[in-house]
Coordinates of C-alpha atoms in Angstrom, one line a residue:
M1 CA -9.4 -27.1 -5.6
N2 CA -6.1 -25.3 -5.1
V3 CA -3.2 -27.6 -5.9
R4 CA -1.0 -25.5 -3.5
P5 CA -3.3 -25.0 -0.4
F6 CA -0.3 -23.9 1.7
R7 CA -0.5 -20.6 -0.3
N8 CA -4.1 -19.9 0.6
I9 CA -4.8 -16.7 2.5
N10 CA -8.3 -16.5 3.9
R11 CA -9.1 -12.8 4.0
K12 CA -11.6 -11.6 6.6
K13 CA -14.8 -10.4 4.9
T14 CA -15.1 -6.8 6.1
K15 CA -17.7 -4.2 5.2
V16 CA -17.2 -2.4 1.9
I17 CA -16.7 1.4 1.8
N18 CA -16.1 3.8 -1.1
V19 CA -13.1 6.1 -1.3
G20 CA -13.9 7.9 -4.5
G21 CA -13.9 5.3 -7.2
I22 CA -12.0 2.8 -5.1
K23 CA -13.9 0.2 -3.1
V24 CA -12.1 -0.8 0.1
G25 CA -13.0 -4.0 2.1
G26 CA -14.9 -7.2 1.3
D27 CA -13.5 -9.1 -1.7
N28 CA -12.0 -6.0 -3.3
P29 CA -8.2 -5.9 -3.9
I30 CA -6.1 -4.6 -1.1
S31 CA -5.4 -1.0 -2.1
I32 CA -2.0 0.7 -1.7
Q33 CA -1.5 4.3 -0.8
S34 CA 1.2 6.8 0.0
M35 CA 1.4 10.3 1.3
T36 CA 2.8 13.4 -0.4
N37 CA 5.7 15.3 1.3
T38 CA 5.5 18.4 -0.8
L39 CA 3.9 21.6 0.6
T40 CA 0.2 21.2 -0.2
T41 CA 0.1 24.9 -1.1
D42 CA 2.6 24.2 -3.8
I43 CA -0.1 22.9 -6.1
S44 CA 2.0 22.1 -9.1
A45 CA 4.7 20.2 -7.1
T46 CA 1.9 18.2 -5.2
I47 CA 0.2 17.3 -8.4
E48 CA 3.4 16.1 -10.0
Q49 CA 4.2 14.0 -6.9
I50 CA 0.8 12.4 -6.8
N51 CA 1.0 11.5 -10.5
K52 CA 4.4 9.8 -9.9
I53 CA 2.9 7.9 -6.9
H54 CA 0.0 6.9 -9.1
E55 CA 2.3 5.7 -11.9
E56 CA 4.1 3.5 -9.5
G57 CA 0.9 1.7 -8.7
A58 CA -0.8 3.5 -5.8
D59 CA -4.6 3.5 -5.7
L60 CA -5.0 6.3 -3.1
V61 CA -2.9 9.2 -1.9
R62 CA -2.9 11.2 1.3
V63 CA -2.2 14.9 1.5
S64 CA -1.6 16.9 4.7
C65 CA -3.9 19.9 5.3
P66 CA -2.4 21.8 8.3
D67 CA -4.0 25.2 7.3
E68 CA -6.8 26.8 5.3
D69 CA -4.6 27.4 2.3
S70 CA -3.8 23.7 2.1
S71 CA -7.3 22.5 2.4
K72 CA -8.5 24.9 -0.2
A73 CA -5.6 23.9 -2.5
L74 CA -7.3 20.5 -2.8
K75 CA -9.8 22.0 -5.2
E76 CA -7.2 22.4 -7.9
I77 CA -5.2 19.4 -6.9
T78 CA -8.1 16.9 -7.1
K79 CA -9.1 18.2 -10.6
N80 CA -5.6 17.3 -11.9
V81 CA -5.0 13.8 -10.5
Q82 CA -6.5 10.4 -11.4
I83 CA -6.6 8.8 -7.9
P84 CA -8.8 9.7 -4.9
V85 CA -7.2 12.1 -2.4
I86 CA -7.3 11.6 1.3
A87 CA -7.0 14.7 3.4
D88 CA -4.9 14.3 6.6
I89 CA -6.5 16.4 9.3
H90 CA -5.5 17.0 12.9
F91 CA -7.2 19.1 15.5
H92 CA -8.9 21.7 13.3
Y93 CA -12.4 20.6 12.4
K94 CA -12.8 23.4 9.8
R95 CA -9.9 22.0 7.8
A96 CA -11.9 18.7 7.5
I97 CA -15.0 20.5 6.3
E98 CA -13.0 22.5 3.8
A99 CA -11.2 19.4 2.5
A100 CA -14.5 17.5 2.0
E101 CA -16.0 20.6 0.2
N102 CA -12.9 20.9 -2.1
G103 CA -12.7 17.4 -3.5
A104 CA -11.1 15.1 -0.8
K105 CA -12.7 11.6 -1.0
C106 CA -11.6 10.6 2.5
L107 CA -10.7 12.4 5.7
R108 CA -8.0 11.0 8.0
I109 CA -9.1 12.1 11.4
N110 CA -9.0 11.1 15.0
P111 CA -12.5 12.2 16.2
G112 CA -11.1 12.4 19.8
N113 CA -8.9 15.3 18.9
I114 CA -11.3 17.2 16.7
G115 CA -13.1 18.8 19.7
D116 CA -16.6 18.7 21.1
K117 CA -19.5 16.7 19.6
N118 CA -20.9 19.7 17.7
K119 CA -17.7 20.0 15.7
I120 CA -17.5 16.3 15.0
H121 CA -21.1 16.4 13.8
E122 CA -20.2 19.3 11.4
V123 CA -17.4 17.2 10.0
L124 CA -19.6 14.2 9.5
S125 CA -22.3 16.3 7.9
A126 CA -19.7 17.7 5.4
A127 CA -18.4 14.2 4.7
K128 CA -22.0 12.9 4.0
N129 CA -22.9 15.8 1.8
N130 CA -19.8 15.4 -0.3
D131 CA -19.6 11.6 -0.6
C132 CA -16.5 11.6 1.5
S133 CA -15.3 8.6 3.6
I134 CA -13.4 8.8 6.8
R135 CA -10.4 7.0 8.3
I136 CA -10.3 6.8 12.0
G137 CA -6.6 7.0 12.7
V138 CA -5.6 5.8 16.1
N139 CA -1.8 6.2 16.8
A140 CA 0.2 4.9 19.8
G141 CA 1.8 8.3 20.0
S142 CA -1.4 10.3 20.4
L143 CA -3.8 8.3 22.5
E144 CA -6.4 10.1 24.6
K145 CA -5.2 11.2 28.0
D146 CA -7.7 9.2 30.0
I147 CA -6.9 6.0 28.1
L148 CA -3.1 6.5 28.6
E149 CA -3.8 7.1 32.4
K150 CA -5.8 3.8 32.4
Y151 CA -3.3 1.6 30.7
K152 CA -0.1 3.6 31.8
E153 CA 1.5 3.2 28.3
P154 CA 0.4 2.5 24.8
C155 CA -0.6 -1.2 24.5
P156 CA -2.8 -3.2 22.2
E157 CA -5.8 -2.9 24.5
A158 CA -5.4 0.9 24.7
L159 CA -5.3 1.3 20.9
V160 CA -8.3 -0.9 20.5
E161 CA -10.3 0.9 23.2
S162 CA -9.5 4.2 21.5
A163 CA -10.7 2.8 18.1
K164 CA -13.9 1.4 19.6
R165 CA -14.6 4.8 21.3
N166 CA -14.2 6.6 18.0
I167 CA -16.3 4.0 16.1
E168 CA -19.1 4.7 18.5
I169 CA -18.8 8.5 17.8
L170 CA -19.4 7.9 14.1
E171 CA -22.0 5.2 14.4
D172 CA -24.1 7.4 16.8
Q173 CA -24.4 9.9 13.9
D174 CA -25.4 7.1 11.5
F175 CA -22.1 7.4 9.7
F176 CA -20.7 4.1 8.5
N177 CA -18.5 4.9 5.5
F178 CA -15.2 4.6 7.4
K179 CA -12.1 2.5 7.9
I180 CA -9.8 2.2 10.9
S181 CA -6.1 2.0 11.7
V182 CA -4.3 1.4 15.0
K183 CA -0.7 2.2 14.1
S184 CA 2.5 2.1 16.1
S185 CA 6.2 2.3 15.3
D186 CA 6.5 -0.9 17.4
V187 CA 5.9 -4.0 15.2
F188 CA 4.8 -6.2 18.1
L189 CA 2.3 -3.6 19.3
S190 CA 0.9 -2.9 15.9
I191 CA 0.4 -6.6 15.1
A192 CA -1.3 -7.3 18.4
A193 CA -3.5 -4.3 18.2
Y194 CA -4.7 -5.0 14.6
R195 CA -5.4 -8.7 15.5
Q196 CA -7.5 -7.6 18.5
L197 CA -9.3 -5.0 16.5
S198 CA -10.1 -7.4 13.7
D199 CA -11.8 -9.7 16.3
V200 CA -14.2 -7.0 17.4
T201 CA -15.1 -5.1 14.3
D202 CA -16.0 -5.7 10.7
Y203 CA -15.1 -2.3 9.3
P204 CA -12.2 -2.3 6.8
L205 CA -8.7 -1.9 8.3
H206 CA -6.0 0.3 7.0
L207 CA -2.6 -1.3 7.8
G208 CA 0.7 0.4 8.6
I209 CA 3.7 0.5 10.8
T210 CA 3.9 4.3 11.5
E211 CA 7.2 6.1 11.5
A212 CA 8.9 2.9 10.4
G213 CA 12.2 4.6 9.5
S214 CA 14.6 4.8 6.5
F215 CA 14.2 2.9 3.3
V216 CA 16.0 -0.2 4.5
S217 CA 14.9 -0.5 8.1
G218 CA 11.4 0.8 7.4
S219 CA 10.9 -1.6 4.6
V220 CA 12.0 -4.5 6.8
K221 CA 9.8 -3.4 9.7
S222 CA 6.8 -2.9 7.4
S223 CA 7.3 -6.2 5.6
I224 CA 7.3 -8.1 9.0
G225 CA 4.3 -6.2 10.4
L226 CA 2.1 -5.9 7.4
G227 CA 3.1 -9.4 6.1
S228 CA 2.2 -11.1 9.4
L229 CA -1.2 -9.4 9.4
L230 CA -1.9 -10.1 5.7
L231 CA -1.0 -13.8 6.2
D232 CA -3.7 -13.8 8.9
G233 CA -6.2 -12.4 6.3
I234 CA -6.3 -9.0 8.0
G235 CA -6.1 -5.8 6.1
D236 CA -8.0 -4.0 3.3
T237 CA -5.6 -1.1 2.4
L238 CA -2.1 -0.2 3.4
R239 CA 0.7 2.3 3.5
V240 CA 4.4 1.6 4.0
S241 CA 5.7 4.6 5.9
L242 CA 9.3 5.5 5.0
S243 CA 11.6 8.4 5.5
D244 CA 12.2 8.5 1.8
D245 CA 10.6 9.3 -1.6
P246 CA 6.8 8.4 -1.3
V247 CA 7.2 6.6 -4.7
K248 CA 9.4 4.0 -2.9
E249 CA 6.6 3.4 -0.3
V250 CA 4.4 2.3 -3.2
K251 CA 7.0 0.1 -4.6
I252 CA 7.6 -1.7 -1.3
G253 CA 3.8 -2.0 -0.8
N254 CA 3.4 -3.6 -4.1
E255 CA 6.3 -6.0 -3.5
I256 CA 4.8 -7.1 -0.1
L257 CA 1.5 -7.9 -1.8
K258 CA 3.1 -9.5 -4.8
S259 CA 5.2 -11.8 -2.6
L260 CA 2.0 -13.0 -0.9
G261 CA 0.0 -13.4 -4.1
L262 CA -2.4 -10.7 -3.1
R263 CA -1.6 -8.4 -6.0
N264 CA -0.2 -9.0 -9.4
R265 CA 1.2 -5.9 -11.2
G266 CA 4.3 -5.7 -13.3
V267 CA 7.2 -8.1 -13.6
K268 CA 8.0 -10.3 -10.6
I269 CA 11.7 -11.2 -10.7
I270 CA 13.0 -14.3 -9.1
S271 CA 16.8 -14.1 -9.0
C272 CA 19.6 -15.8 -7.1
P273 CA 22.0 -13.9 -4.8
S274 CA 24.9 -15.0 -7.1
C275 CA 28.0 -16.9 -6.2
A276 CA 31.2 -18.3 -7.8
R277 CA 29.1 -20.6 -10.0
Q278 CA 27.4 -17.7 -11.9
A279 CA 27.9 -17.7 -15.6
F280 CA 27.1 -13.9 -15.8
Q281 CA 26.8 -11.0 -13.4
V282 CA 23.4 -11.7 -11.9
I283 CA 23.2 -8.7 -9.6
D284 CA 24.1 -6.1 -12.2
T285 CA 21.7 -7.8 -14.7
V286 CA 18.8 -7.8 -12.3
K287 CA 19.3 -4.1 -11.5
I288 CA 19.3 -3.2 -15.2
L289 CA 16.3 -5.3 -15.9
E290 CA 14.3 -3.8 -13.0
E291 CA 14.9 -0.4 -14.5
K292 CA 14.2 -1.3 -18.1
L293 CA 11.0 -3.3 -17.2
S294 CA 9.5 -0.8 -14.8
H295 CA 7.0 0.4 -17.5
I296 CA 5.4 -3.1 -17.7
K297 CA 2.2 -3.2 -15.7
T298 CA 1.0 -6.7 -16.9
P299 CA 1.7 -9.5 -14.4
I300 CA 4.7 -11.5 -15.6
T301 CA 7.1 -13.8 -13.8
L302 CA 10.8 -13.7 -14.7
S303 CA 13.6 -15.9 -13.3
I304 CA 17.2 -14.8 -13.6
I305 CA 19.5 -17.5 -12.2
G306 CA 23.2 -17.6 -12.7
C307 CA 23.8 -21.4 -13.0
V308 CA 22.1 -24.7 -13.7
V309 CA 21.8 -25.8 -10.0
N310 CA 18.4 -24.1 -9.5
G311 CA 18.0 -22.3 -12.9
P312 CA 16.0 -24.9 -14.8
G313 CA 13.7 -25.6 -11.9
E314 CA 12.9 -21.9 -11.4
A315 CA 12.5 -21.4 -15.1
A316 CA 9.9 -24.2 -15.2
L317 CA 7.7 -22.1 -12.9
T318 CA 8.0 -18.7 -14.6
D319 CA 6.8 -17.1 -17.8
I320 CA 10.4 -16.2 -18.9
G321 CA 13.7 -17.4 -17.5
I322 CA 17.4 -17.2 -18.1
T323 CA 19.8 -19.8 -16.7
G324 CA 23.5 -19.3 -16.8
G325 CA 25.6 -21.6 -19.0
G326 CA 29.2 -22.3 -19.8
K327 CA 31.3 -20.2 -22.2
G328 CA 28.7 -17.4 -22.2
N329 CA 26.0 -19.7 -23.6
N330 CA 23.0 -19.1 -21.4
M331 CA 19.6 -20.7 -21.9
L332 CA 16.4 -18.8 -22.4
Y333 CA 13.2 -20.5 -21.2
L334 CA 9.7 -19.5 -22.4
S335 CA 6.8 -20.8 -20.4
G336 CA 9.1 -23.2 -18.7
V337 CA 10.5 -24.7 -22.0
Q338 CA 14.0 -24.3 -23.4
S339 CA 13.9 -21.9 -26.3
E340 CA 17.4 -20.8 -27.4
K341 CA 20.9 -20.0 -26.2
V342 CA 21.6 -16.4 -25.5
L343 CA 25.1 -14.9 -25.3
T344 CA 25.8 -13.0 -22.0
N345 CA 26.1 -9.6 -23.7
D346 CA 22.7 -10.2 -25.3
I347 CA 20.8 -11.2 -22.1
V348 CA 19.3 -7.8 -21.2
N349 CA 18.1 -6.9 -24.7
K350 CA 16.7 -10.4 -25.3
V351 CA 14.8 -10.6 -21.9
V352 CA 13.4 -7.1 -22.4
A353 CA 12.1 -8.0 -25.8
E354 CA 10.6 -11.2 -24.6
V355 CA 8.9 -9.6 -21.6
E356 CA 7.4 -6.8 -23.8
K357 CA 6.2 -9.4 -26.3
K358 CA 4.6 -11.5 -23.5
A359 CA 3.0 -8.4 -22.0
S360 CA 1.5 -7.5 -25.4
E361 CA 0.1 -11.0 -25.9
L362 CA -1.5 -11.0 -22.4
E363 CA -3.0 -7.6 -22.9
N364 CA -4.6 -8.6 -26.2
L365 CA -6.3 -11.6 -24.4
Q366 CA -8.0 -9.2 -21.9

């Protein structure tokens, strides 16, 4: 029995698909992905970026394949990265076939813009023959002409109708290893479309607010949109779309999942916004600690609170905590219990040492 039932998120049990070595759907962890923004034909730069994305905690990565040279570059790229690669395909069915044959483990396509049924059948055949999954990617900005004419504008019903149409195309060919997205840059439209889609299908859903914007505005929009759906138990994999470094997309995605208790990776810092009561510079300390603890992958909670108003209470609920004290004497807490006083100038080094020690202890127990 959960002592804090208000934290429960009852995830919808969707079908399980395979994206390379990553299982998506069912009870499997919600996977995080990003997309490279290098030229895919620049193989070394693309590999380097994928490795950085992976190091930040991504489970999957998407690579654009706008031309034949790009899709064929996947053969070398996929040999030199440790996470499954998703090929982003639009319009050109041959690019999808080439991507599947050259190591992609998923094809992001919109069957409706691939062309006639024979072309779609060829793509599905290549996917089957190469153990490649598919993401049906419906987007408010590229709905089918007849659906737009029917609904006059992108709306939840239009996105869901497009998704259902594309689902039927794959099912008619006995292809079931796929996930679906119904993205929009409009938070309200995205949330409503995903909720409606979740009601009518059991296929795993890829969440995202498309073209969300810059780091700050895009992170906020994505947190609202994805967070609302995740709280509803909707979503099996996600991408935070930012006009910024793809590595930051992964960071925000991890933070969204960590804040909801859906993923535990690395140090989760609880810190106060600081005020005149602070006994040390909280903001600067947290920034330094985030950087110095970025290499820790083991789940650990850390509270950094500038005074005794909330400090002891937060420290009681975290693995490690620092609470500001008078005359530079701050209190270190370990597993919620007072341990020792720490001078302000020693906070960073002491906390880093304790976190690394705790991580090592936890890793040895696994």
